[in-house]
Short mmCIF file of C-alpha atoms and ligand atoms in Angstrom, two decimals:
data_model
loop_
_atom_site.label_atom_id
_atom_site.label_comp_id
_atom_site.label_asym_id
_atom_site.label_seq_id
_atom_site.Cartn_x
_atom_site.Cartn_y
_atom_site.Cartn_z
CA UNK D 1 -102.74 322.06 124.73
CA UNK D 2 -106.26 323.28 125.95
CA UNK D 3 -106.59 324.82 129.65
CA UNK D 4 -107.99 321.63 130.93
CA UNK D 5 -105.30 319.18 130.58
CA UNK D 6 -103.26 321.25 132.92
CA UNK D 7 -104.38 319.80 136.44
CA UNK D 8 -102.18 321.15 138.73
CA UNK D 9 -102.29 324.60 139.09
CA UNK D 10 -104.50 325.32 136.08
CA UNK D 11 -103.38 328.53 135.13
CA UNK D 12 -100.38 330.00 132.97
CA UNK D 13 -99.19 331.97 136.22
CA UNK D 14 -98.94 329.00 138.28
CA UNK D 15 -96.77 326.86 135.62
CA UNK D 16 -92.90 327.11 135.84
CA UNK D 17 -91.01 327.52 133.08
CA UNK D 18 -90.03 323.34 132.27
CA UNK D 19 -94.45 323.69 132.35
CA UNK D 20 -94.64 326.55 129.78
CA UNK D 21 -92.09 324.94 127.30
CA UNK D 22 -94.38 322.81 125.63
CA UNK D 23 -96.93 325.36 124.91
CA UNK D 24 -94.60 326.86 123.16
CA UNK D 25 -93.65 323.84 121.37
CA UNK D 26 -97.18 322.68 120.79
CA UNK D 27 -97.58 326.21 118.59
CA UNK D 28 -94.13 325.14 117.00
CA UNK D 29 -92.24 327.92 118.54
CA UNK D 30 -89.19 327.32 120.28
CA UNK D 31 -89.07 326.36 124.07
CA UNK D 32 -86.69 329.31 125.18
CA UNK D 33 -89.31 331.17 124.78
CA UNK D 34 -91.26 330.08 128.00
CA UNK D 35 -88.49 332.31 129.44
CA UNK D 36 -89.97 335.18 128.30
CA UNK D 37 -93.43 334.37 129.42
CA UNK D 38 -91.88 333.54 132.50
CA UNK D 39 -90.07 336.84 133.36
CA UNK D 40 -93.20 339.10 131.43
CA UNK D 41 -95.39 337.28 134.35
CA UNK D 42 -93.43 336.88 137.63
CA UNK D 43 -90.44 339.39 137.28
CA UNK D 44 -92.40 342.31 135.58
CA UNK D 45 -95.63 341.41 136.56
CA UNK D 46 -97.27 341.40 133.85
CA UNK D 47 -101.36 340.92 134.66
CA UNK D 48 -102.10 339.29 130.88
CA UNK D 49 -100.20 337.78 128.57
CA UNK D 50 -101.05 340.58 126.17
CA UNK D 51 -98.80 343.14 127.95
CA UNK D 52 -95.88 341.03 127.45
CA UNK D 53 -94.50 342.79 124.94
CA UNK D 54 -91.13 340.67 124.60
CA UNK D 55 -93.25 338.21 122.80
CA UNK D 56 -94.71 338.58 119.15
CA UNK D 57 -98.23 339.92 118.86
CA UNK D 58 -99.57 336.57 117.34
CA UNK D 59 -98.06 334.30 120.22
CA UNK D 60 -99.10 336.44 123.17
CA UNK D 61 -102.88 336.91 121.86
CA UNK D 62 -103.07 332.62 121.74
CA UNK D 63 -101.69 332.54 125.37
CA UNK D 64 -104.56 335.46 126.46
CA UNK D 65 -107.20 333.43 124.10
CA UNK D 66 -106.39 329.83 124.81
CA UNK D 67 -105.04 329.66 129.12
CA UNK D 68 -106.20 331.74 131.92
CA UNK D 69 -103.79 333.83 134.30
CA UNK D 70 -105.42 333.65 137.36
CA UNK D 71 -104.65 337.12 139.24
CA UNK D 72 -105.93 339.61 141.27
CA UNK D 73 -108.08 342.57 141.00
CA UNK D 74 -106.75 344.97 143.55
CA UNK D 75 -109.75 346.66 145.50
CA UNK D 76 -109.20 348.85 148.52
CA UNK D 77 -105.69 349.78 149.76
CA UNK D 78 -106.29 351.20 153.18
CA UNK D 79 -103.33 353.22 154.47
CA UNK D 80 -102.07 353.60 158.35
CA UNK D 81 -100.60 356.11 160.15
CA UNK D 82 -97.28 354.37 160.75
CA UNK D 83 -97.60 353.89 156.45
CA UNK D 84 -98.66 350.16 157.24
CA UNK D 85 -100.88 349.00 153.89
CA UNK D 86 -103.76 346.85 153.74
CA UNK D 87 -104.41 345.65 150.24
CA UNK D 88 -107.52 343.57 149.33
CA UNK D 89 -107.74 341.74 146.71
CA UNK D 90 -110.78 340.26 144.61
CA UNK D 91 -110.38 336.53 142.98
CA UNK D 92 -111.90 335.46 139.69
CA UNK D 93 -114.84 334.27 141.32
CA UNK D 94 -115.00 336.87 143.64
CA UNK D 95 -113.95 336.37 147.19
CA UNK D 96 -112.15 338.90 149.38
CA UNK D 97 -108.34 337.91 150.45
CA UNK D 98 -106.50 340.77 151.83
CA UNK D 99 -102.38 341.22 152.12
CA UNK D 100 -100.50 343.40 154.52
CA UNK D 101 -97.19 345.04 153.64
CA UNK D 102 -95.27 346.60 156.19
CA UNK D 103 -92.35 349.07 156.05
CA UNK D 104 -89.69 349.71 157.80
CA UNK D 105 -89.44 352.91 158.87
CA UNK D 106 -85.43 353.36 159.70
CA UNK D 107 -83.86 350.58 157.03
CA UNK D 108 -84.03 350.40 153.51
CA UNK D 109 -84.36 347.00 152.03
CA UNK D 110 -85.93 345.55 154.95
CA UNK D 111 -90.13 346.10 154.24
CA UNK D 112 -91.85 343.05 154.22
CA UNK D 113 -95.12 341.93 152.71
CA UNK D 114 -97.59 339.32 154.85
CA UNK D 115 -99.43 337.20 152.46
CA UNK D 116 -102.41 335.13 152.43
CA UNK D 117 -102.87 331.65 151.83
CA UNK D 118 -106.47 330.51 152.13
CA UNK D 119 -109.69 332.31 152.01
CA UNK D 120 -110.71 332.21 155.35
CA UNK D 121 -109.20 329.60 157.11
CA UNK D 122 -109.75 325.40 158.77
CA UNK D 123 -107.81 325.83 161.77
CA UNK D 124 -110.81 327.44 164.14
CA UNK D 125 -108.24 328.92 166.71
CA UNK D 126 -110.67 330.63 169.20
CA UNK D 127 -108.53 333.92 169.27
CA UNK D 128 -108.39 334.90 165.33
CA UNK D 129 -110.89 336.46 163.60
CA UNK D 130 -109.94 335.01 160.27
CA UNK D 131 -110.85 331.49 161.71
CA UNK D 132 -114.52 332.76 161.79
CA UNK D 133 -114.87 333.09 158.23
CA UNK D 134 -114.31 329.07 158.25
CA UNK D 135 -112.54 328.01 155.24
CA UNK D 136 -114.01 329.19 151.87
CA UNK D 137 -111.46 327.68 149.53
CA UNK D 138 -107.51 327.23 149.11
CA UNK D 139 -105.75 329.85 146.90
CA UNK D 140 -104.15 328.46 143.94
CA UNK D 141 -100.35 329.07 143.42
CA UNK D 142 -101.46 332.23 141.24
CA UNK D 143 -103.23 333.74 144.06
CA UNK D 144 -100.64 333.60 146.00
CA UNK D 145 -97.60 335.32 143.88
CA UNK D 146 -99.86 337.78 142.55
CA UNK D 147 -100.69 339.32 146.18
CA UNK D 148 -96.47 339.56 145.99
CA UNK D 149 -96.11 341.16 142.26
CA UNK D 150 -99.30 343.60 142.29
CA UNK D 151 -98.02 345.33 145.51
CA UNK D 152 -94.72 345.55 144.30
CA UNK D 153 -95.50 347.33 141.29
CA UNK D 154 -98.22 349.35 143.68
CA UNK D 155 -95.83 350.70 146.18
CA UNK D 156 -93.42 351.44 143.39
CA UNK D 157 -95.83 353.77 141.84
CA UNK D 158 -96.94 355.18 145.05
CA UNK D 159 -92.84 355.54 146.52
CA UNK D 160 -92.26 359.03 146.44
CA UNK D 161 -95.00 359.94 147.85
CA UNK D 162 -95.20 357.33 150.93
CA UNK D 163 -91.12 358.31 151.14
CA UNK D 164 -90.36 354.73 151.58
CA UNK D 165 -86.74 353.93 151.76
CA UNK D 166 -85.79 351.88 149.02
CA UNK D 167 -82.32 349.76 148.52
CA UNK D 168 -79.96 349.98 145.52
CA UNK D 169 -81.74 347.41 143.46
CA UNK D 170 -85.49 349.16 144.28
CA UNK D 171 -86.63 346.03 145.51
CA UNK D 172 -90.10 347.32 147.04
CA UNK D 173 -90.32 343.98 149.28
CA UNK D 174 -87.52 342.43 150.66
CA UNK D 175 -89.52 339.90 153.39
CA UNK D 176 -92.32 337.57 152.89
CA UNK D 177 -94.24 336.35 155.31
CA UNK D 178 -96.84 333.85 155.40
CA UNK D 179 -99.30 335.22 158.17
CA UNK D 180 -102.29 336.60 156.29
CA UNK D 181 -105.46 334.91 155.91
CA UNK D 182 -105.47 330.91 156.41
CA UNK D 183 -102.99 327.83 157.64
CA UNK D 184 -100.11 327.97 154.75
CA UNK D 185 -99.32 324.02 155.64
CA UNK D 186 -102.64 323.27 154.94
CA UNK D 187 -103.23 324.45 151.20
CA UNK D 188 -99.24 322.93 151.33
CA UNK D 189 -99.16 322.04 147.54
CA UNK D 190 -100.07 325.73 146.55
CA UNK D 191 -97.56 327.01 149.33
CA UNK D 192 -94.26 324.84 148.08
CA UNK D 193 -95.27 325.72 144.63
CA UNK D 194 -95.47 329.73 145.13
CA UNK D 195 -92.45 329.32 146.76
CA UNK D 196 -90.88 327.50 143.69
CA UNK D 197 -91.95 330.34 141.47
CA UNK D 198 -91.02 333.77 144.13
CA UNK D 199 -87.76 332.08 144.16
CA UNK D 200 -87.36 330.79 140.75
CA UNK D 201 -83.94 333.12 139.02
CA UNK D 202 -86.41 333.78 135.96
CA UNK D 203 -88.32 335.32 138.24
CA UNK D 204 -88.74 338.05 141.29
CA UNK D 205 -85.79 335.47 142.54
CA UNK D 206 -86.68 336.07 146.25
CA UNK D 207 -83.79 333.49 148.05
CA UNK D 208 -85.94 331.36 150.20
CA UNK D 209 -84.23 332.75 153.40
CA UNK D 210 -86.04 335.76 153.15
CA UNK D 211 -89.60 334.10 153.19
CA UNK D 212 -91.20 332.52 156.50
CA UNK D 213 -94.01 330.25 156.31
CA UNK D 214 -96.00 330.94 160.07
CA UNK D 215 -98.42 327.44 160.97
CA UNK D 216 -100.22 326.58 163.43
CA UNK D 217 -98.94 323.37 163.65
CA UNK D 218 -99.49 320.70 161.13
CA UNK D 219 -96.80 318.67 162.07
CA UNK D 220 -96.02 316.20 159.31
CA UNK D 221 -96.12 319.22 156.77
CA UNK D 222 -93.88 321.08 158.92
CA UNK D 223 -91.41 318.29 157.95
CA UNK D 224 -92.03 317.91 154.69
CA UNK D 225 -91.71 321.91 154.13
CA UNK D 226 -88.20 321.60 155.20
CA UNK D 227 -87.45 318.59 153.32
CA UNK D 228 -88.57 320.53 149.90
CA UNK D 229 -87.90 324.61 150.59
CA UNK D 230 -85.47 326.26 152.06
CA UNK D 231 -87.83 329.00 153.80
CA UNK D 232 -87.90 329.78 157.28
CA UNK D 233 -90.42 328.64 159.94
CA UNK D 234 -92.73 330.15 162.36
CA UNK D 235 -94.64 328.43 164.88
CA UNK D 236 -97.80 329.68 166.45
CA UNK D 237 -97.59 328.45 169.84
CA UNK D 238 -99.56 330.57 171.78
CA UNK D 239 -99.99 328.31 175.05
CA UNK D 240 -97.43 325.90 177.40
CA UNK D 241 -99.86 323.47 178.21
CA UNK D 242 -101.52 320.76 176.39
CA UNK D 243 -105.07 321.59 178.04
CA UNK D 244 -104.90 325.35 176.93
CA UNK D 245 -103.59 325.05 173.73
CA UNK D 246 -106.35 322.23 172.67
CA UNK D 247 -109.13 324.67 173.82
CA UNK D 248 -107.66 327.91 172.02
CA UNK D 249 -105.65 326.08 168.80
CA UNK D 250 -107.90 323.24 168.24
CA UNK D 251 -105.04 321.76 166.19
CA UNK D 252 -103.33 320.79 168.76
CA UNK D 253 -105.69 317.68 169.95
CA UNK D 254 -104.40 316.36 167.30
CA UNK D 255 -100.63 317.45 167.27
CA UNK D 256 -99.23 318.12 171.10
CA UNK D 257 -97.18 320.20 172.08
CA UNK D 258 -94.08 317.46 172.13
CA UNK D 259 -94.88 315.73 168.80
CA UNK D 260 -95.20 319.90 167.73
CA UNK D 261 -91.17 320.70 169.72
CA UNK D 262 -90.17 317.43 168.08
CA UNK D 263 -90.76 318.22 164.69
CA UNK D 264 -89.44 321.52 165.28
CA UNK D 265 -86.65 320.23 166.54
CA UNK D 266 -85.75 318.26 163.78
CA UNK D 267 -86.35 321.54 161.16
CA UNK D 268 -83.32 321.82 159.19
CA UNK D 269 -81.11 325.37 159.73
CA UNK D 270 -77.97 326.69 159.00
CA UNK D 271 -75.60 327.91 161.79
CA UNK D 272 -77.46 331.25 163.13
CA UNK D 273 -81.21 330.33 161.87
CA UNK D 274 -83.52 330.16 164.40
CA UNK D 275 -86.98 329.18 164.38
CA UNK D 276 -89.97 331.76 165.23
CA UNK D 277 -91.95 330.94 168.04
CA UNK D 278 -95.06 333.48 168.38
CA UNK D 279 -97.10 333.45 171.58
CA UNK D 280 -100.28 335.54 171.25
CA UNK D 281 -100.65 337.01 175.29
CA UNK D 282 -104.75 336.37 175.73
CA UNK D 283 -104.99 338.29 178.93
CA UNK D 284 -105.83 335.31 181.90
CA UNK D 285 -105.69 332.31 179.44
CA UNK D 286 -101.76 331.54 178.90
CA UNK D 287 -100.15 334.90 180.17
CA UNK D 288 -98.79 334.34 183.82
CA UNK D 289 -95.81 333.83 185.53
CA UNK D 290 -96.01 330.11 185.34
CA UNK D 291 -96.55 330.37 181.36
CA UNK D 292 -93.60 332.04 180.99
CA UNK D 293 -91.41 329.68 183.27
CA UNK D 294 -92.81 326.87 181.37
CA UNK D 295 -92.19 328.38 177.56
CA UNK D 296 -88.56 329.07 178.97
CA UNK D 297 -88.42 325.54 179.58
CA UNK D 298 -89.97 323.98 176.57
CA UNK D 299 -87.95 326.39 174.59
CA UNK D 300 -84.15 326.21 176.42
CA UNK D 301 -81.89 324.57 173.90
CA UNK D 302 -83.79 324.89 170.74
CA UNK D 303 -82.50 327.31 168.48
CA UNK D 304 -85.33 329.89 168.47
CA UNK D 305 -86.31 333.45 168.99
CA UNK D 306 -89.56 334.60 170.39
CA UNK D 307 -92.27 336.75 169.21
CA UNK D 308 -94.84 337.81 172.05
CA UNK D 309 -97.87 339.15 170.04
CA UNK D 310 -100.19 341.29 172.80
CA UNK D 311 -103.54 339.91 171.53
CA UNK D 312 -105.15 342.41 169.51
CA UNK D 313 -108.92 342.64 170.60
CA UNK D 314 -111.71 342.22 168.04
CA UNK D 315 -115.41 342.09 168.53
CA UNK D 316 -115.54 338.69 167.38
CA UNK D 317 -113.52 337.58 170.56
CA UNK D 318 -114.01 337.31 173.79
CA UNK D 319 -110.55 337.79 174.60
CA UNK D 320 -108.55 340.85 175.71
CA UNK D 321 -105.40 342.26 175.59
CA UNK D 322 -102.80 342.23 178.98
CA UNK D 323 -101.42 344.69 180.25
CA UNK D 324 -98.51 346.48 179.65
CA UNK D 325 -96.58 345.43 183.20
CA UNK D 326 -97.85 341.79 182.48
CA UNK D 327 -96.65 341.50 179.07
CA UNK D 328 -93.20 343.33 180.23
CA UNK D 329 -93.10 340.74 183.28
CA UNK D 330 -93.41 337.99 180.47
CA UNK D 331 -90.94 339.43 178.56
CA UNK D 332 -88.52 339.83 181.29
CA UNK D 333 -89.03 336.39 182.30
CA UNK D 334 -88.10 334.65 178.85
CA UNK D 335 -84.79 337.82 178.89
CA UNK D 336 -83.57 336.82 181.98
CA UNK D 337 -83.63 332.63 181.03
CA UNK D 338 -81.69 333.61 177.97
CA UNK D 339 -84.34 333.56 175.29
CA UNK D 340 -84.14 335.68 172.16
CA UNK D 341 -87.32 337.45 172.73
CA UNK D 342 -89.18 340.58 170.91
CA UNK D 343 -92.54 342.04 171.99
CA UNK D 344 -94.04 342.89 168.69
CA UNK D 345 -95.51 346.28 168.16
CA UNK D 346 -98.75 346.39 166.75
CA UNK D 347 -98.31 348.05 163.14
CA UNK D 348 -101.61 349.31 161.33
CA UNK D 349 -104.33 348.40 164.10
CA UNK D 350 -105.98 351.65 162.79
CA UNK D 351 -106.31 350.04 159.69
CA UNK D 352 -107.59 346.72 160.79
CA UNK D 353 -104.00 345.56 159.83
CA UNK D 354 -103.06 343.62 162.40
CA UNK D 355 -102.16 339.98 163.18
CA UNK D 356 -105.45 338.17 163.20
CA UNK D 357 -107.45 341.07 162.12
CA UNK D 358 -107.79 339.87 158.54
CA UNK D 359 -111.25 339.25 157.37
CA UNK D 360 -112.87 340.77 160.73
CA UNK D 361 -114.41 343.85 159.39
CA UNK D 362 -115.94 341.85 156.69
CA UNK D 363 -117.46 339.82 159.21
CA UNK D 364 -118.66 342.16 160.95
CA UNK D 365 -120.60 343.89 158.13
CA UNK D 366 -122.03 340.14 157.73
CA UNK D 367 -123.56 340.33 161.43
CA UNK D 368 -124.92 343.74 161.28
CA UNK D 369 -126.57 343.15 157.64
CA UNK D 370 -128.33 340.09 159.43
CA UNK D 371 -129.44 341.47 162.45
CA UNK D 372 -130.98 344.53 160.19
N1 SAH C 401 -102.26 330.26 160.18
C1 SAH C 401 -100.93 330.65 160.43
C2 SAH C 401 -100.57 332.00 159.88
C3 SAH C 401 -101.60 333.08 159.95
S1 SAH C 401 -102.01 333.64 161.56
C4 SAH C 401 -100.62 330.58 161.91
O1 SAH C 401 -101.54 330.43 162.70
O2 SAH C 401 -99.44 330.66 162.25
C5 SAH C 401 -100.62 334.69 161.94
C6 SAH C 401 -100.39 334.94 163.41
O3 SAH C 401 -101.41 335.79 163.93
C7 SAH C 401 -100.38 333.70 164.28
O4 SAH C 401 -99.21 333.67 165.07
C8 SAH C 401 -101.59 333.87 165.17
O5 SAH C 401 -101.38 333.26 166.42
C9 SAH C 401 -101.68 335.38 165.25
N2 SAH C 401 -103.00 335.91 165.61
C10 SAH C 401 -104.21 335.47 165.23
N3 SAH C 401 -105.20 336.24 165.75
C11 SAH C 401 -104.59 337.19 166.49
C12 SAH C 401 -105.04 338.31 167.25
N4 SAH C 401 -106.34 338.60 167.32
N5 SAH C 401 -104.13 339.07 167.89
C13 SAH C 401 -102.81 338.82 167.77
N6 SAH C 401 -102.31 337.80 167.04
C14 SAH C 401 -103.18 336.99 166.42
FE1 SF4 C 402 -106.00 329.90 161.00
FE2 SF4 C 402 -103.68 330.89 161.90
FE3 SF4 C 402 -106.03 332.09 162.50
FE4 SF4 C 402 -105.43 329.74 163.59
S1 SF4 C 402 -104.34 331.67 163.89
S2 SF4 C 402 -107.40 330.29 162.68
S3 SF4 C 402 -104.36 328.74 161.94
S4 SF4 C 402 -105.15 331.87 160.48
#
């Protein structure tokens, strides 16, 4: 079967293992044997089909001659103080995603890795720098895992030397989250499908429960995404009033606030899972005392924790960062209504690391090259 009559995902990385079977069989080898391919690719991270070496020579060299793996080429890996790493990655035709993993510094088994889902991104939230790049292009399913697998085997190589705390198993990652670069509900088919294949038993057999897709707010996908994974949510929320939130997440003049709770609402979870709510503080746009009364409102009885972000300032936004008695006060006001609520340290701003930070230095190189 020739490259082009797979439509979907158009790559052998993005197929699952019922879609390698009859490659095998159209070669008149056995189907058990898209097993093989399966685990060489997504559970030892293989980069070609050529290093699979569980296969026979003749068999992997037609997979590397006749189907594509569509991976990564790692580029820079720019490390923080607080051992925060930014990874970029090149794609075959040569755009810049990058992928943030971030360890925990007391716990083993609890680093997580924040992945990227479009090249630049549709959403045009007036805070983010990643919004300025606009969106380039969706990543394919491929894209998307590889980010996972080639920083896996990277922090592996580089553990003794960053003295990261691994578990029993050496799992590198234990956490994925969908907050890099783009709106994960809006490439959705890539999205559900990556998720098929991290969690797939073949494969790096992540359980869904320990991956979180963040959105903006695409409401009927937000559904649907709970209807066919078991991952966890996270919604950016980021204002309490209609008027606000159109102006700084123009999403939501399409989906409110209340169609936005609603579908939240109705997001299925076990006993103890909670939703994420994250609330960016933009310093005089949705950070007072009222704000805080009214998330403490919208939010009483829904099953939810709260993530306040303290914006982190970029040149490509006007906005700044409150202070640290205003964000406390905020804080103290969702505490003292009841409200699960975390302030969220800023890991690897030296780095350009950050939430929201992805994709800003690059444009930023853009505006100085044209004003030279
Ligand atoms: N598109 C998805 C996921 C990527 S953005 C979403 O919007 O949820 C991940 C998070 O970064 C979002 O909660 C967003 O509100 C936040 N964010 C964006 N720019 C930021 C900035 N400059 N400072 C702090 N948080 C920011
Ligand atoms: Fe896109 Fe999320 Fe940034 Fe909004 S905050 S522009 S949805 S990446």
């Amino acid at each position: 079967m020739a490259l082009s009559k797979l439509t979907f995902t158009d790559d052998l990385l993005g197929l699952l293992p019922h879609e390698i079977e009859p490659l095998f069989l159209a070669i008149n080898e056995p189907a058990y044997k898209a097993k093989q391919l399966f685990i060489g690719m997504h559970r030892d991270g293989a980069n070609s089909a050529l290093e699979i070496s569980t296969i026979k020579k003749a068999t992997r060299e037609h997979f590397s001659n006749n189907y594509q793996m569509k991976t990564l080429e790692m580029g820079q890996v720019k490390v923080s103080a607080d051992g925060t790493r930014k990874y970029q990655f090149t794609t075959h035709d040569g755009h810049t995603i990058e992928s943030v993993f971030i360890p925990h510094a007391a716990k083993a088994g609890r680093h997580s890795l924040c992945i990227s889902s479009q090249v630049g991104c549709a959403m045009g939230c007036t805070f983010c720098a990643t919004a300025a790049l606009k969106l380039v292009r969706n990543l394919h399913a491929s894209e998307i895992v590889a980010q996972v697998y080639q920083v896996a085997k990277d922090i592996l190589k580089n553990a003794d030397k960053n003295d990261l705390m691994l578990d029993d198993q050496l799992r590198p990652i234990h956490n994925i989250v969908f907050m890099g670069m783009g709106e994960p509900l809006h490439n959705f088919d890539n999205v559900v499908r990556a998720i098929e294949l991290l969690t797939h038993p073949f494969g790096s057999a992540f359980s869904p429960r320990r991956i979180t897709v963040s959105t903006s707010g695409i409401v009927p996908k937000i559904t649907e995404l709970g209807e066919k994974t078991g991952v966890y949510l996270a919604v950016s929320l980021n204002a309490t009033t209609n008027e606000v939130r159109n102006i700084i997440m123009p999403i939501n003049n399409k989906w409110r606030i209340e169609e936005l709770l609603n579908a939240c609402k109705a997001f299925p979870l076990k006993i103890r899972e909670r939703i994420t709510f994250e609330y960016v503080l933009l310093k005089g746009i949705n950070d007072s005392e009222e704000d805080a009364h009214r998330l403490a409102f919208l939010l009483k009885n829904m099953k939810c924790k709260i993530n306040l972000i303290p914006f982190n300032e970029h040149p490509l936004s006007p906005y700044k960062r409150p202070d640290e008695a205003t964000t406390l006060l905020f804080h103290n006001i969702l505490y003292r209504a009841h409200l699960s609520v975390f302030t969220r340290k800023t890991r690897g701003d030296d780095i350009d690391a950050a939430c929201g930070m992805l994709g800003a230095k690059k444009l930023e190189l853009k505006r100085i090259e044209s004003v030279l």
